[in-house]
Short mmCIF file of C-alpha atoms in Angstrom, two decimals:
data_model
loop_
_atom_site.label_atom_id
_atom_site.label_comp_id
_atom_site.label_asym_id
_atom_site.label_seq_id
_atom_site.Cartn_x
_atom_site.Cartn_y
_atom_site.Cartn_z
CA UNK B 1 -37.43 -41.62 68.25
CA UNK B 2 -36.77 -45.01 67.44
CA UNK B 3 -40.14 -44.66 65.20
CA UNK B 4 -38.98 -41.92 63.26
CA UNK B 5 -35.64 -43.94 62.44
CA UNK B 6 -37.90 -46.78 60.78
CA UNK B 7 -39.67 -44.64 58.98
CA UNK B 8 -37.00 -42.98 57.94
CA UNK B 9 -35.59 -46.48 57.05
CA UNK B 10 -37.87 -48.17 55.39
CA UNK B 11 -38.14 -44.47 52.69
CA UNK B 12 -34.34 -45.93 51.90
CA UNK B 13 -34.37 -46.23 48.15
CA UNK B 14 -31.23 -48.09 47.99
CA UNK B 15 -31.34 -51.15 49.82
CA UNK B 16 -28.28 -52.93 50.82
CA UNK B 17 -27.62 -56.49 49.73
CA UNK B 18 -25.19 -59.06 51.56
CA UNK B 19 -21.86 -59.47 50.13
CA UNK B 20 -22.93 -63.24 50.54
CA UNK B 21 -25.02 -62.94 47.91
CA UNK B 22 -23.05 -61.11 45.42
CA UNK B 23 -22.61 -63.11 42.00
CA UNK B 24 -19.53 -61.52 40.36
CA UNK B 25 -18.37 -62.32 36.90
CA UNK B 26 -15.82 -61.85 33.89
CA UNK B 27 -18.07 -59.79 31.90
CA UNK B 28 -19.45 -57.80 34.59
CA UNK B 29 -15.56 -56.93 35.43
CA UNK B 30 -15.32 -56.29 31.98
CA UNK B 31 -18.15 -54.10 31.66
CA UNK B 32 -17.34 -52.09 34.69
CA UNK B 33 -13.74 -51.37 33.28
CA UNK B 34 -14.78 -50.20 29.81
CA UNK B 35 -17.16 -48.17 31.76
CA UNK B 36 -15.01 -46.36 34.08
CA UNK B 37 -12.16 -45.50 31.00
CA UNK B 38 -15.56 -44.15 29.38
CA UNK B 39 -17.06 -42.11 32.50
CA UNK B 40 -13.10 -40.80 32.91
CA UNK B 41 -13.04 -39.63 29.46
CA UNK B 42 -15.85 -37.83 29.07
CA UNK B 43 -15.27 -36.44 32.72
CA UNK B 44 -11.97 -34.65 31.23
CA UNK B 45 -13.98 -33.59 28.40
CA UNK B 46 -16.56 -32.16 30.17
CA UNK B 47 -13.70 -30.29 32.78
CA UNK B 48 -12.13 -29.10 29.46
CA UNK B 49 -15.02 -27.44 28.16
CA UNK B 50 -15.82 -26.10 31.48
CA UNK B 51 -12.21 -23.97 31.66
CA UNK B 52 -12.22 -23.41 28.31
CA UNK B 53 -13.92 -19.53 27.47
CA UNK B 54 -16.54 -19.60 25.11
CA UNK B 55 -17.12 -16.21 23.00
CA UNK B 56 -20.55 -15.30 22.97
CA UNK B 57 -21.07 -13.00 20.26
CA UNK B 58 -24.75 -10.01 20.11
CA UNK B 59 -25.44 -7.55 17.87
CA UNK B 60 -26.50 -4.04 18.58
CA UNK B 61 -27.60 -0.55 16.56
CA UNK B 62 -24.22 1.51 16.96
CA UNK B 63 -25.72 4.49 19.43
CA UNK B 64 -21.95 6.30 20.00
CA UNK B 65 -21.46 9.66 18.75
CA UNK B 66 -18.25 11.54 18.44
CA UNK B 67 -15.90 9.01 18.13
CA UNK B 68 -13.36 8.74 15.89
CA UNK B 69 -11.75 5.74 13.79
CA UNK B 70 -8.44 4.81 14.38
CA UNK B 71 -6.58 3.38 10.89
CA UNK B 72 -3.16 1.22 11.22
CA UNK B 73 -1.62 0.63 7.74
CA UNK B 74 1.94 -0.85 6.51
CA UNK B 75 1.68 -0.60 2.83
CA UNK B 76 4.59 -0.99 0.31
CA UNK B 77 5.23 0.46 -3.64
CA UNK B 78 7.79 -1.35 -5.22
CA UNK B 79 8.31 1.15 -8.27
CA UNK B 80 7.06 4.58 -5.96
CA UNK B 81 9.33 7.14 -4.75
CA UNK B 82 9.22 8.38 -0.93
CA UNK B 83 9.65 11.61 -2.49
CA UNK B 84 6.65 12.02 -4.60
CA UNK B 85 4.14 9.58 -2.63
CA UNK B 86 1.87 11.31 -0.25
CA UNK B 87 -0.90 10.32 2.05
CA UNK B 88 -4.33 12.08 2.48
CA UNK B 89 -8.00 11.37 4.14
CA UNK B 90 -11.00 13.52 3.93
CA UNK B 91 -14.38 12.47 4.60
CA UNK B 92 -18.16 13.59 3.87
CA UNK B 93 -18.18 16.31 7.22
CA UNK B 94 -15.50 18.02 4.73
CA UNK B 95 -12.97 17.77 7.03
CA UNK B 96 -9.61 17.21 4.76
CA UNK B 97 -6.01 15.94 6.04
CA UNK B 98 -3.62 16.65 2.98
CA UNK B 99 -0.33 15.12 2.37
CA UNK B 100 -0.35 13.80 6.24
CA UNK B 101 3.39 13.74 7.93
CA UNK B 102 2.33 13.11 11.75
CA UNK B 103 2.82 9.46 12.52
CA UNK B 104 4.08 8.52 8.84
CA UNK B 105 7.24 6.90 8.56
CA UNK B 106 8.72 6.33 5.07
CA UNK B 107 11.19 3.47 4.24
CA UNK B 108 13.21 4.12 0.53
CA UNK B 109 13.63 0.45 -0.90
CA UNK B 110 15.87 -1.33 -3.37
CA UNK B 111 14.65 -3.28 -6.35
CA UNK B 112 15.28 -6.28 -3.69
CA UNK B 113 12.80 -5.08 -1.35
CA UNK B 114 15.78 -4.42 0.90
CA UNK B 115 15.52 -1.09 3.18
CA UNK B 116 18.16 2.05 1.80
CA UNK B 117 17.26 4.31 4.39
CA UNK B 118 14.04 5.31 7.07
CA UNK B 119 12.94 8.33 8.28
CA UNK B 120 9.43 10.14 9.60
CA UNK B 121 8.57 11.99 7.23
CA UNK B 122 9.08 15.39 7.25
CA UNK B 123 11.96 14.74 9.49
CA UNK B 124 15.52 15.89 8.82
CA UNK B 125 15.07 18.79 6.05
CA UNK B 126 19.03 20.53 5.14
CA UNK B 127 20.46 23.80 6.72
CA UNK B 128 19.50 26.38 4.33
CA UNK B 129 22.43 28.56 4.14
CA UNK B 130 21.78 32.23 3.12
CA UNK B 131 18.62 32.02 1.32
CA UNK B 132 16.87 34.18 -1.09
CA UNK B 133 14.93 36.78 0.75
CA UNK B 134 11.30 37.66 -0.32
CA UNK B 135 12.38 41.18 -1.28
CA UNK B 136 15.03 39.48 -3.97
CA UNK B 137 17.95 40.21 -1.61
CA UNK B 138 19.73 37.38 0.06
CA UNK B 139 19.59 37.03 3.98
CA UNK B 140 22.19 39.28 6.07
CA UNK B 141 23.22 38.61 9.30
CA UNK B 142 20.86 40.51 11.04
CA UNK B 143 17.81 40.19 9.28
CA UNK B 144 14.90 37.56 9.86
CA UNK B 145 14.79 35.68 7.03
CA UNK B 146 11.15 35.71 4.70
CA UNK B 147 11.29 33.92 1.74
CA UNK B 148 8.89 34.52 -1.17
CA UNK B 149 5.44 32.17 -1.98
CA UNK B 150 6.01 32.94 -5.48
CA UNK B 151 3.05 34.85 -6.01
CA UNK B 152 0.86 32.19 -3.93
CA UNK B 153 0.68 34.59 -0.97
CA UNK B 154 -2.81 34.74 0.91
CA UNK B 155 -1.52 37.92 2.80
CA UNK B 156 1.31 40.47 2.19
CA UNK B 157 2.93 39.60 5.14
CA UNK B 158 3.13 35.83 4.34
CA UNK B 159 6.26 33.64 4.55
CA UNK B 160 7.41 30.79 2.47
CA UNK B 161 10.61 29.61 4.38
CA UNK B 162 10.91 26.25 2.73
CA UNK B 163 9.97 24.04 -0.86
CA UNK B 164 7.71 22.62 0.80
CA UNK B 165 5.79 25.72 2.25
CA UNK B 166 5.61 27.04 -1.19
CA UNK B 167 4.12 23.45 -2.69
CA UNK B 168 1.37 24.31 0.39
CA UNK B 169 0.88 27.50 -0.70
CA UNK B 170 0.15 26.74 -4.30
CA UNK B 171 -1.88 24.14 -3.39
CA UNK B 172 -4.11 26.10 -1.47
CA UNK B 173 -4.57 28.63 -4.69
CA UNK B 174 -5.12 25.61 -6.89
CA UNK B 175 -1.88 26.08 -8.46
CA UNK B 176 0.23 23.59 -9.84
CA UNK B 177 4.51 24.14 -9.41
CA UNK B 178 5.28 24.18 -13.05
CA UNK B 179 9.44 23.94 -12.68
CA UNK B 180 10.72 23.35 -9.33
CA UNK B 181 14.11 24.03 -10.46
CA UNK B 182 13.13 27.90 -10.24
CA UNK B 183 12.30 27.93 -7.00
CA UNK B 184 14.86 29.18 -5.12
CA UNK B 185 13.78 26.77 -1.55
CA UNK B 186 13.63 23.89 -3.46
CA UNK B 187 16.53 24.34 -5.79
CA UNK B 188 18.52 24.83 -1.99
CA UNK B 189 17.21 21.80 -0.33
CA UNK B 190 17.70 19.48 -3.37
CA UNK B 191 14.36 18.43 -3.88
CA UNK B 192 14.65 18.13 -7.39
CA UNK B 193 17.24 16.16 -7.22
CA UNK B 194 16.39 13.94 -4.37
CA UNK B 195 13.43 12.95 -6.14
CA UNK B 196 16.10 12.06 -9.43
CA UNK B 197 18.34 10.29 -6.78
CA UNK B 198 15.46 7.99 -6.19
CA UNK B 199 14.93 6.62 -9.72
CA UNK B 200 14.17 3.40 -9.81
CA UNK B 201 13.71 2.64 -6.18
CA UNK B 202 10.25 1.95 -3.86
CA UNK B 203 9.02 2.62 -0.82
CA UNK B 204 7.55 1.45 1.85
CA UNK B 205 4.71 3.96 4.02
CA UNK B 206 3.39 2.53 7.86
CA UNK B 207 1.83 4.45 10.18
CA UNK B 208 -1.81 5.67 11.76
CA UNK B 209 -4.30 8.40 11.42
CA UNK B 210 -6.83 9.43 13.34
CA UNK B 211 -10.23 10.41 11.51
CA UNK B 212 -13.68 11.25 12.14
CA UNK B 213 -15.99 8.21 12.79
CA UNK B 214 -18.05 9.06 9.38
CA UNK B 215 -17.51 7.75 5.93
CA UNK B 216 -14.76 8.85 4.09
CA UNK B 217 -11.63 7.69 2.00
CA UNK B 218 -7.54 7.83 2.64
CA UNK B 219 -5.10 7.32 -0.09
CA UNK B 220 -1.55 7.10 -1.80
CA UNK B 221 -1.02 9.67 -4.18
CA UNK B 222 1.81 10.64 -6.68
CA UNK B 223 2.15 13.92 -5.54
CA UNK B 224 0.96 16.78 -3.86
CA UNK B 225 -2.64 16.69 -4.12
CA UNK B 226 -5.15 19.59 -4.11
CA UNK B 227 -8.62 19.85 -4.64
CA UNK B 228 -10.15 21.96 -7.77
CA UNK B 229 -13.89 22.75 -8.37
CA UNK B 230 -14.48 19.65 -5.86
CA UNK B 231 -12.47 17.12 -7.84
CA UNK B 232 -9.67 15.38 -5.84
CA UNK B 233 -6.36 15.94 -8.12
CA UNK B 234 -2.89 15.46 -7.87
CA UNK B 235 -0.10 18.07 -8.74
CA UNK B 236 2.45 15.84 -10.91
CA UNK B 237 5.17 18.03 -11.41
CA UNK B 238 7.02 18.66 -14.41
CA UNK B 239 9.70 16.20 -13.62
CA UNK B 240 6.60 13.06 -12.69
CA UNK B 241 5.84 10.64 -14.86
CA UNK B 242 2.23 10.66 -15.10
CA UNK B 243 2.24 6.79 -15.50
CA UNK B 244 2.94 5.18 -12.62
CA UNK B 245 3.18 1.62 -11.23
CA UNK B 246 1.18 1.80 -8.55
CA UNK B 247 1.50 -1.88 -7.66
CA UNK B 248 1.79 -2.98 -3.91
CA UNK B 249 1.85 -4.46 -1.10
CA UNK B 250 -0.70 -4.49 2.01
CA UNK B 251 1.22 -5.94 4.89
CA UNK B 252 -1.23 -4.74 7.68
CA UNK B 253 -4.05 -2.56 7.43
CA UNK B 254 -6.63 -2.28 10.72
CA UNK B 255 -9.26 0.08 11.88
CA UNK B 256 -8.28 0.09 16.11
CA UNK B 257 -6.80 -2.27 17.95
CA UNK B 258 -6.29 -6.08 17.96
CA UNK B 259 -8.46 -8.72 19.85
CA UNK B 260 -8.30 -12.17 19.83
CA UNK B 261 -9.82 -13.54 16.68
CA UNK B 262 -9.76 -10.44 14.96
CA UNK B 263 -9.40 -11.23 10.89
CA UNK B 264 -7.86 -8.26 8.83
CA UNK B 265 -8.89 -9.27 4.91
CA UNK B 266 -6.51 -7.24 3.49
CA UNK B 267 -3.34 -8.05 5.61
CA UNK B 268 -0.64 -9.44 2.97
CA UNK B 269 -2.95 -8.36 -0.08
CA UNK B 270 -0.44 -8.13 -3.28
CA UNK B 271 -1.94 -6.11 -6.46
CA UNK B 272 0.64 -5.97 -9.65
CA UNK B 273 0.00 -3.61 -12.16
CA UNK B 274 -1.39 -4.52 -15.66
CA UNK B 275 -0.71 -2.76 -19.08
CA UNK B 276 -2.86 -0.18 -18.00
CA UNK B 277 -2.64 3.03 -15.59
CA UNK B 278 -4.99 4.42 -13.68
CA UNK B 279 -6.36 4.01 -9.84
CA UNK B 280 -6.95 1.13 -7.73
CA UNK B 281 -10.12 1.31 -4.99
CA UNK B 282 -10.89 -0.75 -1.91
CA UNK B 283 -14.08 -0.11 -0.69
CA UNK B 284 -14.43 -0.79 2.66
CA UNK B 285 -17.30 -1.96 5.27
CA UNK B 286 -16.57 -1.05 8.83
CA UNK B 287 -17.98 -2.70 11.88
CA UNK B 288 -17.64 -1.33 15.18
CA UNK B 289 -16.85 -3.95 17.87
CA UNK B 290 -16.34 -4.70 20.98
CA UNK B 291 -14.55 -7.82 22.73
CA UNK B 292 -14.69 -8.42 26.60
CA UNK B 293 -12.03 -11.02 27.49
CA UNK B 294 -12.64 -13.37 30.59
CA UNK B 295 -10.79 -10.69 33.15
CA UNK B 296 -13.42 -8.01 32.06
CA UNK B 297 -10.80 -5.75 29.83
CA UNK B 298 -12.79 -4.04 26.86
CA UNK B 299 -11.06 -3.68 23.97
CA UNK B 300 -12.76 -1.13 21.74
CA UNK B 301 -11.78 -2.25 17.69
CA UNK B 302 -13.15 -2.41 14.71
CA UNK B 303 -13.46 -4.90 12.18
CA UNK B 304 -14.17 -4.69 8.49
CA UNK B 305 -15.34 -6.62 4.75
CA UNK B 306 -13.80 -5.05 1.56
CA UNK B 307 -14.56 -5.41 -2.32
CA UNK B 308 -12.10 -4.09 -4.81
CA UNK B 309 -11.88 -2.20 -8.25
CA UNK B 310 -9.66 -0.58 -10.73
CA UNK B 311 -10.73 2.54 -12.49
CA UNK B 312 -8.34 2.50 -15.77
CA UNK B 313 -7.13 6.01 -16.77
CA UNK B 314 -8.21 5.31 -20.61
CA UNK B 315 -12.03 5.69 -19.16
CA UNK B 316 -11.78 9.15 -17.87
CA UNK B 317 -9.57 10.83 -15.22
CA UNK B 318 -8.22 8.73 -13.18
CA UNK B 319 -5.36 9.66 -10.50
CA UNK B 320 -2.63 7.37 -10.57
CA UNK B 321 -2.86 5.74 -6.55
CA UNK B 322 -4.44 3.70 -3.98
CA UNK B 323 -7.93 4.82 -2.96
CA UNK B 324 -9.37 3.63 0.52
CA UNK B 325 -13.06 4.04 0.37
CA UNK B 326 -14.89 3.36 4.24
CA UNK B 327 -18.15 3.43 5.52
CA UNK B 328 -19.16 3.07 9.05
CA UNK B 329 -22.20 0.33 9.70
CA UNK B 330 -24.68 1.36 11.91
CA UNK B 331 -24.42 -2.36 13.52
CA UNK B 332 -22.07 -2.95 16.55
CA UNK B 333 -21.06 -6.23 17.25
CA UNK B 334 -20.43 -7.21 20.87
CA UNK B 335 -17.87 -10.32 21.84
CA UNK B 336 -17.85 -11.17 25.39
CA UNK B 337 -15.66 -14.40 26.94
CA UNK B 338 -17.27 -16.62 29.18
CA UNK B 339 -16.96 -19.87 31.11
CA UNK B 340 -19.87 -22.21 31.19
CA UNK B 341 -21.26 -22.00 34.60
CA UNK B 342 -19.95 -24.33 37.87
CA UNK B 343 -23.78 -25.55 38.45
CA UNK B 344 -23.82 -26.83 34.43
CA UNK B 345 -20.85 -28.17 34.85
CA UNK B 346 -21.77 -29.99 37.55
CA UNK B 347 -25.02 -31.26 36.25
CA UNK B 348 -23.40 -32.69 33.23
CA UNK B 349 -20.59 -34.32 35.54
CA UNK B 350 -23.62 -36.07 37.35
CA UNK B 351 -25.50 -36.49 34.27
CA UNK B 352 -22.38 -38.38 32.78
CA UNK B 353 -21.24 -40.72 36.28
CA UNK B 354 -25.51 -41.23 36.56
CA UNK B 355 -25.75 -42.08 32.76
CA UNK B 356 -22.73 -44.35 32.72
CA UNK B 357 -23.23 -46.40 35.82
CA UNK B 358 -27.19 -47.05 34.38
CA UNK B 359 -26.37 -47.97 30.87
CA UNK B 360 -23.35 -50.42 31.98
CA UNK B 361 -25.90 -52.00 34.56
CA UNK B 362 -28.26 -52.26 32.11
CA UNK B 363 -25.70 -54.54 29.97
CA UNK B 364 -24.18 -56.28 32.74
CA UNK B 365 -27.81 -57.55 33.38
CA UNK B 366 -28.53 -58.54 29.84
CA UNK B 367 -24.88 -60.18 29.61
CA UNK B 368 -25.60 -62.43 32.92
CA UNK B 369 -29.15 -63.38 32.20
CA UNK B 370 -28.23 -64.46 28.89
CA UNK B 371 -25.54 -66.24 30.06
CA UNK B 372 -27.72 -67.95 32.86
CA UNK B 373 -30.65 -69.16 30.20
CA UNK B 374 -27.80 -70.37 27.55
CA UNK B 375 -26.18 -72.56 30.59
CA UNK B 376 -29.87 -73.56 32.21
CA UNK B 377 -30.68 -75.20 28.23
CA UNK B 378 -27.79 -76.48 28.22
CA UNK B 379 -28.57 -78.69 31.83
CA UNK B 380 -31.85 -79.43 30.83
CA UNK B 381 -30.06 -80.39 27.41
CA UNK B 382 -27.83 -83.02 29.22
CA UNK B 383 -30.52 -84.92 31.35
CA UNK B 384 -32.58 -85.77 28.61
#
């Protein structure tokens, strides 16, 4: 046994020296100091790194199908009406979502910016009290009440109950409402003169939509919009101006949900209004994403590029509002949070300590042999 210790002892690649004949000195103290506030410092460094996540970041061909896009917008018009701005999407499977109300909510503004009222659209219409039936006869007691579509009636036994059933209905004959003051639903409700009431004030429009995952476009009108021999229109009634100030305001525009990092380019976009009229465009790249955090959460989002232009009316039609033009790229990007691993941290950690303790040796040495030949000349110096 005693044979296997010596072996055993004499494979010792760090033999011991006696304290006796330790030589210490001011530089080596000095040395070793500097070197342990160096070896500490880039020991935090390396334990910061090590708990802080890095995002690793892969792209992919986008394989989902059937999905659909989620938009979040907050978008103000200084010098719009809520009563005359509408919002609609369609995109190239034909699918068409006109003057959306679901999920809209509409604040009236002041020249100030300050808020005079908000509502969800839609929301809050007047008791209609004895109304003209479609017959010509007003509505007794007992009778059901069917008001007339004006002669926009896809069936005889058709109802328009309400202004803005009739607007529907000539919208979907490709009509345009001439004089609203002759229509007996409107004239009851006031829309005429709610939309007078608002002169001079903005608005501001926020809410969502959800759309089919293909390319398409949503957009701010001025007015009830309809489509005729294929061409997107809008029906500006007689009492519209047909030269609006479509200036405005992006506060927040996203395609799905937040994730850390995420950069929306047009969040707080301004665009004011020239001389001109006409339409302005975004046209808009969309990149699916996906971010895993640390914990393993997926957050399913979107992120997007955007270039701009304005179409002026004096080239050709152009329909006073903001057009949203997206298309979805067939690239997915994929974020995913990590921590560098405990075995690289450690390596480094030894890599550092190992590093350190060689390099300050190293000059310790050079400092006390130097030393020792300067002070060796020196005696030789003095005895002859």
């Amino acid at each position: 046994m005693d044979k296997v210790f010596n072996k055993l002892r004499n494979l010792d690649a760090y033999p011991k020296v006696n304290e006796d004949f330790y030589s210490r000195t001011l530089a080596g103290g000095v040395v070793t100091v500097v070197s342990a506030a160096v070896m500490l410092f880039l020991f935090f460094s390396e334990l910061n790194l090590y708990l802080y996540t890095v995002t690793e970041s892969t792209l992919l061909v986008d394989t989902s199908r059937g999905d659909t896009l989620h938009i979040n917008f907050d978008v103000t018009f200084p010098a719009v009406r809520c009563s005359i701005l509408s919002l609609d999407a369609m995109d190239i499977s034909g699918e068409q979502h006109l003057d959306i109300r679901h999920n809209i909510v509409k604040k009236r503004i002041d020249a100030n910016g300050n808020v005079i009222e908000e509502r969800k659209d839609g929301i809050g219409a007047p008791k209609i009290e004895r109304p003209l039936q479609k017959h010509g006869g007003r509505l007794g007691h007992d009778e059901k009440y069917c008001g007339s579509c004006f002669g926009a009636e896809e069936t005889d036994e058709q109802c328009c109950n309400s202004c803005e059933e009739v607007r529907e209905a000539y919208r979907k004959k490709g009509w345009a409402l001439s004089n609203m003051d002759l229509i007996d639903q409107c004239q009851r409700e006031g829309y005429v003169q709610r939309v007078k009431d608002e002169e001079g004030e903005g608005c501001n429009i926020q809410g969502s939509l959800e759309v089919n995952k293909v390319a398409g476009n949503f957009h701010f009108a001025t007015g009830k919009s309809f489509l005729q021999s294929a061409i997107f229109l809008a029906d500006l009634l007689a009492l519209q101006d047909n030269h609006y100030n479509i200036s405005h305001r992006i506060n927040k525009l996203s395609f799905g949900h937040h994730f850390p990092g995420l950069v929306n380019p047009l969040d707080g976009v301004k665009w004011v209004q020239g001389p001109t009229h006409g339409m302005y465009q975004y046209f808009i790249k969309v990149v699916p994403t996906i971010y895993t955090d640390i914990r393993g959460r997926v957050i399913h989002s979107n992120q997007y590029s955007v270039t701009e232009h304005f179409k002026s009316s004096e080239l050709g039609v152009a329909v006073p509002g903001v057009f949203f033009f997206y298309d979805i790229s067939p690239i997915k990007v994929n974020f995913k949070e990590e921590h560098i691993p405990f075995l690289h941290f450690l390596t480094n950690v030894c890599a550092i300590i190992g590093g350190i303790f060689t390099v300050a040796g190293i000059i310790d040495s050079s400092i006390y042999y130097g030393q020792r030949t300067i002070k060796k000349k020196m005696e030789i110096g003095k005895y002859t």
